[in-house]
GROMACS .gro file of C-alpha atoms in nm:
model
  485
    1MET     CA    1   3.819   0.746   9.593
    2THR     CA    2   3.478   0.707   9.409
    3HIS     CA    3   3.296   0.925   9.163
    4ASP     CA    4   2.921   0.982   9.163
    5VAL     CA    5   2.848   0.988   8.787
    6ALA     CA    6   2.494   1.108   8.832
    7ALA     CA    7   2.582   1.403   9.053
    8GLY     CA    8   2.918   1.465   8.898
    9THR     CA    9   3.094   1.484   9.231
   10THR     CA   10   3.388   1.309   9.385
   11THR     CA   11   3.402   1.157   9.731
   12SER     CA   12   3.682   0.996   9.930
   13ASN     CA   13   3.681   0.675  10.107
   14PRO     CA   14   3.937   0.721  10.383
   15GLU     CA   15   3.871   0.381  10.537
   16GLY     CA   16   3.973   0.190  10.221
   17PRO     CA   17   4.331   0.143  10.099
   18GLN     CA   18   4.442   0.452   9.909
   19LEU     CA   19   4.724   0.511   9.662
   20LYS     CA   20   4.865   0.851   9.597
   21ARG     CA   21   4.894   1.044   9.267
   22THR     CA   22   5.269   1.115   9.238
   23LEU     CA   23   5.366   1.017   8.876
   24GLY     CA   24   5.401   1.296   8.623
   25GLY     CA   25   5.360   1.267   8.243
   26PHE     CA   26   5.718   1.166   8.173
   27GLN     CA   27   5.723   0.917   8.450
   28VAL     CA   28   5.411   0.759   8.324
   29PHE     CA   29   5.569   0.731   7.976
   30ALA     CA   30   5.892   0.601   8.137
   31ILE     CA   31   5.703   0.327   8.315
   32SER     CA   32   5.569   0.189   7.982
   33PHE     CA   33   5.893   0.239   7.794
   34ALA     CA   34   6.100   0.087   8.083
   35PHE     CA   35   5.867  -0.214   8.074
   36ILE     CA   36   5.911  -0.258   7.702
   37SER     CA   37   6.283  -0.184   7.747
   38VAL     CA   38   6.443  -0.217   7.406
   39ALA     CA   39   6.793  -0.279   7.518
   40VAL     CA   40   6.674  -0.526   7.781
   41GLY     CA   41   6.466  -0.716   7.525
   42VAL     CA   42   6.741  -0.730   7.272
   43PHE     CA   43   7.001  -0.842   7.519
   44ALA     CA   44   6.770  -1.114   7.644
   45THR     CA   45   6.655  -1.258   7.305
   46TYR     CA   46   6.905  -1.159   7.038
   47GLY     CA   47   7.093  -1.488   7.083
   48GLU     CA   48   6.786  -1.701   7.046
   49MET     CA   49   6.699  -1.508   6.730
   50LEU     CA   50   7.041  -1.571   6.583
   51GLN     CA   51   7.018  -1.936   6.659
   52THR     CA   52   6.665  -1.986   6.503
   53ALA     CA   53   6.627  -1.733   6.222
   54GLY     CA   54   6.979  -1.601   6.179
   55PRO     CA   55   7.073  -1.228   6.145
   56VAL     CA   56   6.816  -1.175   5.875
   57GLY     CA   57   6.553  -1.237   6.148
   58ILE     CA   58   6.583  -0.879   6.277
   59TRP     CA   59   6.340  -0.778   5.998
   60LEU     CA   60   6.067  -0.967   6.181
   61TRP     CA   61   6.087  -0.680   6.432
   62VAL     CA   62   5.905  -0.455   6.182
   63ALA     CA   63   5.600  -0.681   6.166
   64ALA     CA   64   5.592  -0.700   6.543
   65ALA     CA   65   5.617  -0.331   6.573
   66VAL     CA   66   5.314  -0.265   6.339
   67GLY     CA   67   5.101  -0.536   6.498
   68GLN     CA   68   5.172  -0.430   6.848
   69THR     CA   69   5.113  -0.062   6.775
   70LEU     CA   70   4.765  -0.157   6.656
   71VAL     CA   71   4.701  -0.347   6.987
   72ALA     CA   72   4.833  -0.046   7.185
   73LEU     CA   73   4.589   0.183   7.005
   74VAL     CA   74   4.299  -0.040   7.121
   75VAL     CA   75   4.436  -0.056   7.473
   76ALA     CA   76   4.467   0.329   7.475
   77GLN     CA   77   4.093   0.355   7.401
   78PHE     CA   78   4.018   0.189   7.732
   79ALA     CA   79   4.280   0.385   7.929
   80ALA     CA   80   4.133   0.717   7.806
   81ARG     CA   81   3.804   0.639   7.979
   82ILE     CA   82   3.877   0.424   8.288
   83ALA     CA   83   4.171   0.504   8.517
   84LEU     CA   84   4.195   0.236   8.779
   85SER     CA   85   4.479   0.010   8.908
   86GLY     CA   86   4.434  -0.322   8.745
   87SER     CA   87   4.373  -0.194   8.386
   88SER     CA   88   4.220  -0.473   8.185
   89TYR     CA   89   4.086  -0.642   8.495
   90GLN     CA   90   3.891  -0.326   8.580
   91TRP     CA   91   3.777  -0.259   8.227
   92ALA     CA   92   3.629  -0.608   8.184
   93SER     CA   93   3.473  -0.608   8.532
   94ARG     CA   94   3.293  -0.280   8.485
   95LEU     CA   95   3.203  -0.303   8.118
   96ALA     CA   96   3.131  -0.673   8.080
   97ASN     CA   97   3.082  -0.824   8.434
   98PRO     CA   98   3.304  -0.917   8.735
   99LYS     CA   99   3.334  -1.281   8.636
  100VAL     CA  100   3.490  -1.191   8.296
  101GLY     CA  101   3.703  -0.928   8.465
  102TRP     CA  102   3.845  -1.184   8.708
  103PHE     CA  103   3.986  -1.396   8.419
  104PHE     CA  104   4.149  -1.075   8.273
  105GLY     CA  105   4.300  -1.011   8.613
  106TRP     CA  106   4.428  -1.363   8.661
  107LEU     CA  107   4.602  -1.360   8.320
  108SER     CA  108   4.744  -1.021   8.371
  109PHE     CA  109   4.884  -1.104   8.721
  110TRP     CA  110   5.063  -1.416   8.598
  111TYR     CA  111   5.188  -1.240   8.282
  112LEU     CA  112   5.346  -0.966   8.500
  113ALA     CA  113   5.480  -1.210   8.764
  114ILE     CA  114   5.661  -1.426   8.508
  115ALA     CA  115   5.789  -1.111   8.332
  116VAL     CA  116   5.951  -0.992   8.654
  117VAL     CA  117   6.138  -1.318   8.694
  118THR     CA  118   6.231  -1.326   8.323
  119MET     CA  119   6.388  -0.981   8.344
  120ALA     CA  120   6.579  -1.063   8.658
  121ASN     CA  121   6.711  -1.395   8.507
  122ALA     CA  122   6.806  -1.218   8.187
  123MET     CA  123   6.983  -0.944   8.386
  124ALA     CA  124   7.178  -1.206   8.576
  125SER     CA  125   7.284  -1.413   8.268
  126GLN     CA  126   7.319  -1.155   7.996
  127ALA     CA  127   7.453  -0.853   8.192
  128VAL     CA  128   7.569  -0.916   8.546
  129MET     CA  129   7.766  -1.239   8.489
  130PRO     CA  130   7.942  -1.106   8.166
  131LEU     CA  131   8.014  -0.784   8.349
  132LEU     CA  132   8.177  -0.972   8.637
  133GLY     CA  133   8.371  -1.199   8.400
  134MET     CA  134   8.182  -1.505   8.522
  135ALA     CA  135   8.139  -1.814   8.294
  136ALA     CA  136   7.792  -1.911   8.186
  137ASP     CA  137   7.627  -2.118   8.467
  138GLU     CA  138   7.263  -2.185   8.495
  139GLY     CA  139   7.277  -2.245   8.873
  140VAL     CA  140   7.459  -1.923   8.944
  141ALA     CA  141   7.218  -1.730   8.723
  142ARG     CA  142   6.925  -1.859   8.922
  143ILE     CA  143   7.076  -1.758   9.253
  144LEU     CA  144   7.158  -1.411   9.119
  145THR     CA  145   6.793  -1.390   8.997
  146LEU     CA  146   6.656  -1.430   9.340
  147VAL     CA  147   6.902  -1.168   9.489
  148ILE     CA  148   6.799  -0.917   9.218
  149LEU     CA  149   6.427  -0.985   9.294
  150LEU     CA  150   6.484  -0.916   9.664
  151VAL     CA  151   6.659  -0.584   9.602
  152GLN     CA  152   6.392  -0.474   9.351
  153ALA     CA  153   6.123  -0.556   9.600
  154ALA     CA  154   6.288  -0.346   9.867
  155PHE     CA  155   6.288  -0.038   9.644
  156VAL     CA  156   5.933  -0.093   9.516
  157ILE     CA  157   5.807  -0.120   9.866
  158ALA     CA  158   6.007   0.182  10.008
  159SER     CA  159   5.825   0.450   9.799
  160THR     CA  160   5.630   0.496   9.471
  161ARG     CA  161   5.810   0.816   9.414
  162LEU     CA  162   6.156   0.657   9.471
  163PHE     CA  163   6.069   0.379   9.229
  164GLY     CA  164   5.945   0.637   8.976
  165LEU     CA  165   6.282   0.834   9.006
  166ILE     CA  166   6.480   0.516   8.957
  167THR     CA  167   6.266   0.410   8.660
  168SER     CA  168   6.307   0.753   8.492
  169ALA     CA  169   6.690   0.731   8.548
  170ALA     CA  170   6.693   0.375   8.401
  171VAL     CA  171   6.505   0.493   8.099
  172ALA     CA  172   6.755   0.782   8.052
  173VAL     CA  173   7.050   0.542   8.093
  174GLU     CA  174   6.897   0.291   7.841
  175LEU     CA  175   6.833   0.554   7.581
  176GLY     CA  176   7.186   0.682   7.635
  177ILE     CA  177   7.329   0.327   7.597
  178ILE     CA  178   7.144   0.273   7.278
  179ALA     CA  179   7.257   0.610   7.141
  180VAL     CA  180   7.624   0.554   7.242
  181LEU     CA  181   7.625   0.204   7.107
  182VAL     CA  182   7.473   0.306   6.771
  183ILE     CA  183   7.699   0.604   6.729
  184ALA     CA  184   8.015   0.429   6.855
  185LEU     CA  185   7.963   0.119   6.647
  186LEU     CA  186   7.891   0.327   6.334
  187ILE     CA  187   8.212   0.524   6.388
  188VAL     CA  188   8.420   0.217   6.443
  189ILE     CA  189   8.269   0.050   6.140
  190ALA     CA  190   8.333   0.354   5.933
  191VAL     CA  191   8.691   0.388   6.041
  192THR     CA  192   8.794   0.018   6.036
  193GLY     CA  193   8.572  -0.094   5.755
  194ASP     CA  194   8.472  -0.397   5.964
  195GLY     CA  195   8.101  -0.360   5.908
  196ALA     CA  196   7.918  -0.635   5.723
  197PRO     CA  197   7.588  -0.506   5.567
  198ALA     CA  198   7.550  -0.851   5.414
  199ASN     CA  199   7.462  -0.972   5.763
  200LEU     CA  200   7.125  -0.806   5.723
  201ILE     CA  201   7.021  -1.079   5.473
  202ASP     CA  202   7.233  -1.359   5.619
  203ARG     CA  203   7.062  -1.671   5.765
  204GLY     CA  204   7.377  -1.754   5.959
  205THR     CA  205   7.394  -2.104   6.113
  206SER     CA  206   7.029  -2.157   6.047
  207ILE     CA  207   7.115  -2.210   5.678
  208THR     CA  208   7.133  -2.583   5.753
  209ASP     CA  209   6.794  -2.599   5.907
  210PRO     CA  210   6.566  -2.803   5.664
  211ASN     CA  211   6.252  -2.674   5.857
  212TYR     CA  212   6.351  -2.313   5.847
  213PHE     CA  213   6.039  -2.199   5.652
  214ALA     CA  214   5.808  -2.468   5.801
  215ILE     CA  215   5.529  -2.407   6.059
  216GLY     CA  216   5.706  -2.388   6.390
  217GLY     CA  217   6.040  -2.367   6.211
  218GLY     CA  218   6.333  -2.129   6.259
  219LEU     CA  219   6.187  -1.826   6.083
  220MET     CA  220   5.870  -1.826   6.294
  221ALA     CA  221   6.075  -1.885   6.617
  222GLY     CA  222   6.289  -1.581   6.525
  223ALA     CA  223   5.979  -1.354   6.566
  224LEU     CA  224   6.001  -1.423   6.945
  225MET     CA  225   6.243  -1.119   6.988
  226GLY     CA  226   5.996  -0.855   6.873
  227LEU     CA  227   5.692  -1.033   7.031
  228THR     CA  228   5.869  -1.057   7.364
  229THR     CA  229   6.010  -0.705   7.371
  230LEU     CA  230   5.723  -0.496   7.241
  231VAL     CA  231   5.479  -0.586   7.528
  232GLY     CA  232   5.392  -0.427   7.852
  233PHE     CA  233   5.293  -0.089   7.709
  234ASP     CA  234   4.971  -0.126   7.911
  235SER     CA  235   5.175  -0.108   8.237
  236ALA     CA  236   5.109   0.265   8.256
  237ALA     CA  237   4.746   0.188   8.289
  238ASN     CA  238   4.817  -0.046   8.584
  239LEU     CA  239   4.948   0.252   8.777
  240ALA     CA  240   4.671   0.488   8.662
  241GLU     CA  241   4.558   0.563   9.016
  242GLU     CA  242   4.909   0.696   9.092
  243ALA     CA  243   4.933   0.913   8.779
  244LYS     CA  244   4.850   1.282   8.758
  245ASN     CA  245   4.584   1.366   8.494
  246PRO     CA  246   4.563   0.995   8.393
  247PHE     CA  247   4.303   1.018   8.121
  248ARG     CA  248   4.550   1.230   7.917
  249THR     CA  249   4.889   1.102   8.027
  250VAL     CA  250   4.820   0.729   8.032
  251PRO     CA  251   4.694   0.685   7.674
  252ARG     CA  252   4.978   0.898   7.537
  253ALA     CA  253   5.228   0.689   7.736
  254ILE     CA  254   5.079   0.358   7.600
  255VAL     CA  255   5.090   0.451   7.235
  256GLY     CA  256   5.407   0.672   7.254
  257SER     CA  257   5.612   0.410   7.431
  258VAL     CA  258   5.544   0.130   7.179
  259VAL     CA  259   5.617   0.355   6.885
  260ALA     CA  260   5.937   0.501   7.041
  261ALA     CA  261   6.057   0.150   7.130
  262SER     CA  262   5.985   0.017   6.791
  263VAL     CA  263   6.189   0.279   6.614
  264ALA     CA  264   6.476   0.280   6.862
  265GLY     CA  265   6.481  -0.099   6.854
  266LEU     CA  266   6.504  -0.124   6.476
  267VAL     CA  267   6.793   0.114   6.458
  268PHE     CA  268   6.970  -0.064   6.738
  269LEU     CA  269   6.922  -0.408   6.577
  270ILE     CA  270   7.044  -0.291   6.232
  271VAL     CA  271   7.365  -0.138   6.363
  272LEU     CA  272   7.429  -0.424   6.600
  273THR     CA  273   7.383  -0.686   6.322
  274VAL     CA  274   7.607  -0.494   6.072
  275ALA     CA  275   7.870  -0.490   6.343
  276ILE     CA  276   7.898  -0.871   6.375
  277ARG     CA  277   8.244  -0.980   6.253
  278ASP     CA  278   8.194  -1.352   6.285
  279VAL     CA  279   7.827  -1.463   6.270
  280ASP     CA  280   7.902  -1.820   6.374
  281ALA     CA  281   8.112  -1.721   6.672
  282VAL     CA  282   7.862  -1.469   6.796
  283THR     CA  283   7.577  -1.703   6.751
  284ALA     CA  284   7.748  -1.959   6.969
  285ASP     CA  285   7.833  -1.708   7.244
  286PRO     CA  286   7.610  -1.718   7.563
  287SER     CA  287   7.592  -1.342   7.563
  288PRO     CA  288   7.609  -1.240   7.188
  289VAL     CA  289   7.543  -0.864   7.228
  290ALA     CA  290   7.831  -0.843   7.482
  291ALA     CA  291   8.042  -1.042   7.236
  292ILE     CA  292   7.961  -0.789   6.956
  293ILE     CA  293   8.047  -0.490   7.177
  294ARG     CA  294   8.368  -0.652   7.292
  295GLY     CA  295   8.470  -0.742   6.935
  296GLN     CA  296   8.425  -0.382   6.804
  297LEU     CA  297   8.477  -0.154   7.098
  298GLY     CA  298   8.708  -0.363   7.328
  299PRO     CA  299   8.663  -0.503   7.687
  300VAL     CA  300   8.667  -0.165   7.863
  301TRP     CA  301   8.368  -0.029   7.663
  302GLU     CA  302   8.202  -0.368   7.701
  303ARG     CA  303   8.215  -0.344   8.080
  304ILE     CA  304   8.099   0.017   8.094
  305LEU     CA  305   7.800  -0.048   7.865
  306LEU     CA  306   7.714  -0.376   8.044
  307GLY     CA  307   7.700  -0.185   8.370
  308GLY     CA  308   7.452   0.058   8.211
  309ILE     CA  309   7.251  -0.227   8.071
  310ALA     CA  310   7.240  -0.399   8.407
  311PHE     CA  311   7.090  -0.084   8.554
  312ALA     CA  312   6.842  -0.068   8.272
  313PHE     CA  313   6.748  -0.431   8.344
  314PHE     CA  314   6.703  -0.345   8.712
  315GLY     CA  315   6.477  -0.048   8.641
  316ALA     CA  316   6.259  -0.240   8.392
  317GLY     CA  317   6.219  -0.518   8.645
  318MET     CA  318   6.109  -0.269   8.904
  319VAL     CA  319   5.845  -0.137   8.674
  320VAL     CA  320   5.703  -0.485   8.616
  321MET     CA  321   5.717  -0.570   8.981
  322ALA     CA  322   5.531  -0.260   9.078
  323ALA     CA  323   5.270  -0.314   8.806
  324CYS     CA  324   5.219  -0.673   8.915
  325SER     CA  325   5.190  -0.583   9.285
  326ARG     CA  326   4.918  -0.330   9.191
  327GLN     CA  327   4.743  -0.593   8.983
  328ALA     CA  328   4.726  -0.815   9.290
  329PHE     CA  329   4.629  -0.522   9.506
  330ALA     CA  330   4.342  -0.425   9.282
  331MET     CA  331   4.195  -0.769   9.270
  332ALA     CA  332   4.248  -0.828   9.646
  333ARG     CA  333   4.086  -0.486   9.719
  334ASP     CA  334   3.769  -0.627   9.550
  335GLY     CA  335   3.796  -0.959   9.745
  336ARG     CA  336   3.888  -1.160   9.431
  337PHE     CA  337   4.250  -1.268   9.503
  338PRO     CA  338   4.386  -1.537   9.731
  339ALA     CA  339   4.459  -1.401  10.082
  340ALA     CA  340   4.265  -1.091   9.970
  341ARG     CA  341   4.276  -0.913  10.316
  342LEU     CA  342   4.651  -0.942  10.337
  343MET     CA  343   4.720  -0.859   9.966
  344SER     CA  344   4.496  -0.545   9.979
  345ARG     CA  345   4.689  -0.386  10.266
  346VAL     CA  346   4.868  -0.062  10.184
  347ASN     CA  347   5.141   0.041  10.435
  348PRO     CA  348   5.040   0.370  10.592
  349ARG     CA  349   5.394   0.497  10.577
  350THR     CA  350   5.520   0.391  10.240
  351ARG     CA  351   5.178   0.390  10.074
  352THR     CA  352   5.269   0.076   9.891
  353PRO     CA  353   5.120  -0.284   9.899
  354ILE     CA  354   5.396  -0.472  10.077
  355ALA     CA  355   5.248  -0.824  10.090
  356ALA     CA  356   5.150  -0.812   9.718
  357THR     CA  357   5.508  -0.711   9.632
  358LEU     CA  358   5.666  -0.989   9.840
  359LEU     CA  359   5.436  -1.250   9.677
  360ILE     CA  360   5.623  -1.184   9.348
  361VAL     CA  361   5.954  -1.276   9.511
  362VAL     CA  362   5.802  -1.598   9.641
  363ILE     CA  363   5.680  -1.681   9.280
  364GLY     CA  364   6.039  -1.619   9.163
  365VAL     CA  365   6.178  -1.868   9.412
  366VAL     CA  366   5.929  -2.131   9.297
  367LEU     CA  367   6.000  -2.076   8.929
  368MET     CA  368   6.381  -2.087   8.984
  369ILE     CA  369   6.351  -2.416   9.169
  370ALA     CA  370   6.086  -2.579   8.942
  371LEU     CA  371   6.185  -2.480   8.587
  372PRO     CA  372   6.397  -2.742   8.396
  373GLY     CA  373   6.692  -2.671   8.160
  374ASP     CA  374   6.750  -2.317   8.028
  375ALA     CA  375   6.522  -2.116   8.254
  376LEU     CA  376   6.544  -1.794   8.051
  377VAL     CA  377   6.410  -1.961   7.732
  378GLN     CA  378   6.120  -2.117   7.911
  379LEU     CA  379   6.033  -1.788   8.087
  380ILE     CA  380   6.050  -1.589   7.774
  381VAL     CA  381   5.816  -1.814   7.574
  382GLY     CA  382   5.568  -1.864   7.861
  383GLY     CA  383   5.582  -1.489   7.942
  384THR     CA  384   5.500  -1.408   7.575
  385LEU     CA  385   5.201  -1.649   7.551
  386LEU     CA  386   5.025  -1.489   7.849
  387PRO     CA  387   5.027  -1.127   7.712
  388ALA     CA  388   4.923  -1.252   7.373
  389LEU     CA  389   4.621  -1.426   7.528
  390MET     CA  390   4.543  -1.115   7.733
  391TYR     CA  391   4.580  -0.869   7.448
  392GLY     CA  392   4.352  -1.084   7.233
  393ALA     CA  393   4.091  -1.081   7.508
  394ILE     CA  394   4.125  -0.705   7.545
  395VAL     CA  395   4.068  -0.656   7.171
  396VAL     CA  396   3.761  -0.889   7.178
  397LEU     CA  397   3.626  -0.703   7.484
  398TYR     CA  398   3.664  -0.372   7.309
  399LEU     CA  399   3.462  -0.502   7.002
  400VAL     CA  400   3.186  -0.611   7.242
  401VAL     CA  401   3.164  -0.306   7.473
  402ARG     CA  402   3.288  -0.023   7.258
  403ARG     CA  403   2.944   0.130   7.222
  404LYS     CA  404   2.930   0.169   7.605
  405LEU     CA  405   3.244   0.392   7.599
  406GLU     CA  406   3.160   0.756   7.546
  407PRO     CA  407   3.459   0.965   7.425
  408LYS     CA  408   3.576   1.234   7.667
  409PRO     CA  409   3.626   1.591   7.552
  410GLY     CA  410   3.979   1.635   7.435
  411GLY     CA  411   4.048   1.267   7.514
  412PHE     CA  412   4.226   1.004   7.300
  413SER     CA  413   4.005   0.856   7.029
  414LEU     CA  414   4.052   0.661   6.707
  415GLY     CA  415   3.739   0.817   6.561
  416ARG     CA  416   3.628   0.654   6.235
  417PHE     CA  417   3.932   0.432   6.232
  418GLU     CA  418   3.829   0.267   6.556
  419LEU     CA  419   3.659  -0.046   6.405
  420PRO     CA  420   3.911  -0.132   6.127
  421VAL     CA  421   4.203  -0.083   6.368
  422THR     CA  422   4.051  -0.312   6.623
  423ILE     CA  423   3.971  -0.592   6.370
  424VAL     CA  424   4.322  -0.586   6.225
  425ALA     CA  425   4.461  -0.593   6.580
  426LEU     CA  426   4.250  -0.906   6.650
  427VAL     CA  427   4.384  -1.076   6.335
  428TRP     CA  428   4.728  -0.989   6.442
  429VAL     CA  429   4.689  -1.137   6.788
  430ALA     CA  430   4.555  -1.462   6.646
  431LEU     CA  431   4.863  -1.488   6.422
  432VAL     CA  432   5.084  -1.419   6.725
  433LEU     CA  433   4.935  -1.706   6.924
  434PHE     CA  434   4.982  -1.942   6.629
  435VAL     CA  435   5.342  -1.836   6.599
  436LEU     CA  436   5.413  -1.884   6.974
  437VAL     CA  437   5.251  -2.227   7.027
  438THR     CA  438   5.394  -2.403   6.713
  439PRO     CA  439   5.776  -2.427   6.783
  440ASP     CA  440   5.900  -2.725   6.975
  441ASP     CA  441   6.055  -2.506   7.243
  442ALA     CA  442   5.697  -2.389   7.324
  443ARG     CA  443   5.586  -2.719   7.462
  444ILE     CA  444   5.689  -2.680   7.830
  445PRO     CA  445   5.589  -2.303   7.842
  446SER     CA  446   5.256  -2.387   7.691
  447LEU     CA  447   5.193  -2.655   7.960
  448ILE     CA  448   5.291  -2.403   8.231
  449VAL     CA  449   5.039  -2.152   8.090
  450LEU     CA  450   4.777  -2.420   8.056
  451GLY     CA  451   4.846  -2.523   8.429
  452LEU     CA  452   4.796  -2.154   8.540
  453LEU     CA  453   4.466  -2.139   8.350
  454VAL     CA  454   4.348  -2.457   8.521
  455ALA     CA  455   4.460  -2.335   8.860
  456GLY     CA  456   4.263  -2.018   8.787
  457ALA     CA  457   3.954  -2.209   8.692
  458VAL     CA  458   3.974  -2.408   9.015
  459TYR     CA  459   4.007  -2.095   9.227
  460PHE     CA  460   3.723  -1.930   9.030
  461ALA     CA  461   3.505  -2.233   9.095
  462TRP     CA  462   3.590  -2.206   9.468
  463MET     CA  463   3.483  -1.845   9.474
  464MET     CA  464   3.161  -1.925   9.289
  465VAL     CA  465   3.073  -2.164   9.572
  466PHE     CA  466   3.205  -1.975   9.882
  467ARG     CA  467   3.243  -1.616   9.778
  468ARG     CA  468   2.991  -1.580   9.501
  469ARG     CA  469   2.894  -1.226   9.608
  470VAL     CA  470   3.234  -1.068   9.518
  471LEU     CA  471   3.191  -1.200   9.160
  472GLU     CA  472   2.843  -1.062   9.115
  473THR     CA  473   2.877  -0.698   9.238
  474GLU     CA  474   3.132  -0.423   9.207
  475PRO     CA  475   3.252  -0.254   9.529
  476ASP     CA  476   3.165   0.087   9.394
  477ALA     CA  477   2.842  -0.023   9.229
  478GLY     CA  478   3.009  -0.047   8.888
  479THR     CA  479   3.118   0.319   8.846
  480ALA     CA  480   3.468   0.400   8.736
  481VAL     CA  481   3.714   0.606   8.937
  482GLU     CA  482   3.739   0.928   8.739
  483ALA     CA  483   3.875   1.172   8.997
  484ILE     CA  484   4.187   1.354   8.914
  485GLU     CA  485   4.366   1.495   9.215
   0.00000   0.00000   0.00000
């Protein structure tokens, strides 16, 4: 589908790969919210936060919420004007040039691919294994991760509509779990008097850390929970070609999802932390959130809620997998991705990119085999560095090209606050990158990210020599897809 800007008409390209607009407003919001996935993010990173910053580290969530909302506002400015699969890749390609856009696409693809595997591994170790009463075992968690990835891929390939329905259900279940946990824990605490508000200012086991306030110390490392969880709000833009009325629904989904997740997450964290009976014991537990639920509500409620959390993990992972496959598809459609002809194929029956989806499973296999030690921690840190780099690049891009973006009537706009919000967002992203690369745990993930950037540079150089044309022209002569079916 292309749009003739001069004539103001829309024409179809039936020979090219086509996606179908099937996602409504709530489903678009659900995609971004499910990607952020508060319960999933807290389950995956709460233990690391307790070990590094202690319970008091939950207040770092507030800073992350404010900073990421500023970034979301900048991202929404782009989404309100260009609605194409590939989001930042498309924005940079059309507003700067295809060469700049390619690097955006490369960063975005690997960020999403690593996030898929991160969620599957967190689901295995933090939800499925405790649910089944299995002892912590890194090898078993890796095998379960691959099984989860295969099942998710099957659903994503089967139908965009089916995946949208499962995603919406997962969001509803996650919101229900958070509400039930908050209410149930508050009731139990009120009845038994077992709550400990003092936990909210307790450093826990990190009290013995001499480098707690140092650069790269425990306090800075504790910020990882908020920085890891409150990302992915741009995933709605990655499926813009499959959204109804995308110029209105997608920006609202981007900003609304990060705000809703920030508020819900803070309430959840406060109640969860107050409910800790023994800070040292919970900190040492391999699945601390499950331990808190078990201690306050008993093993039956623990299993029920873990089942719901597992489903929320599954839905969130499907969102990321779908977004990642569309990123690969968008780049391959333009001839700028390895095995472009294969990766750009859309199955005529399912209307989904099958090869691009299966590629993510292959990446999961490689990561599960190659990563040393605690795979989840390595994936979380590496998967947070990539979006920080990408968001920083998006903010810089917006500062450079914002005068080219004409506001649409009734569309999303920051108005006179546009420039100050963008500048503060840029300062925030620079701070985030500094926080992420300074802890000792960031060494291996940083090397992984560096390796991906080097690999990207090598492939880019190859294209410049053998496929230079695809990096110098846009397939649709640089116009944005603006049709709304």
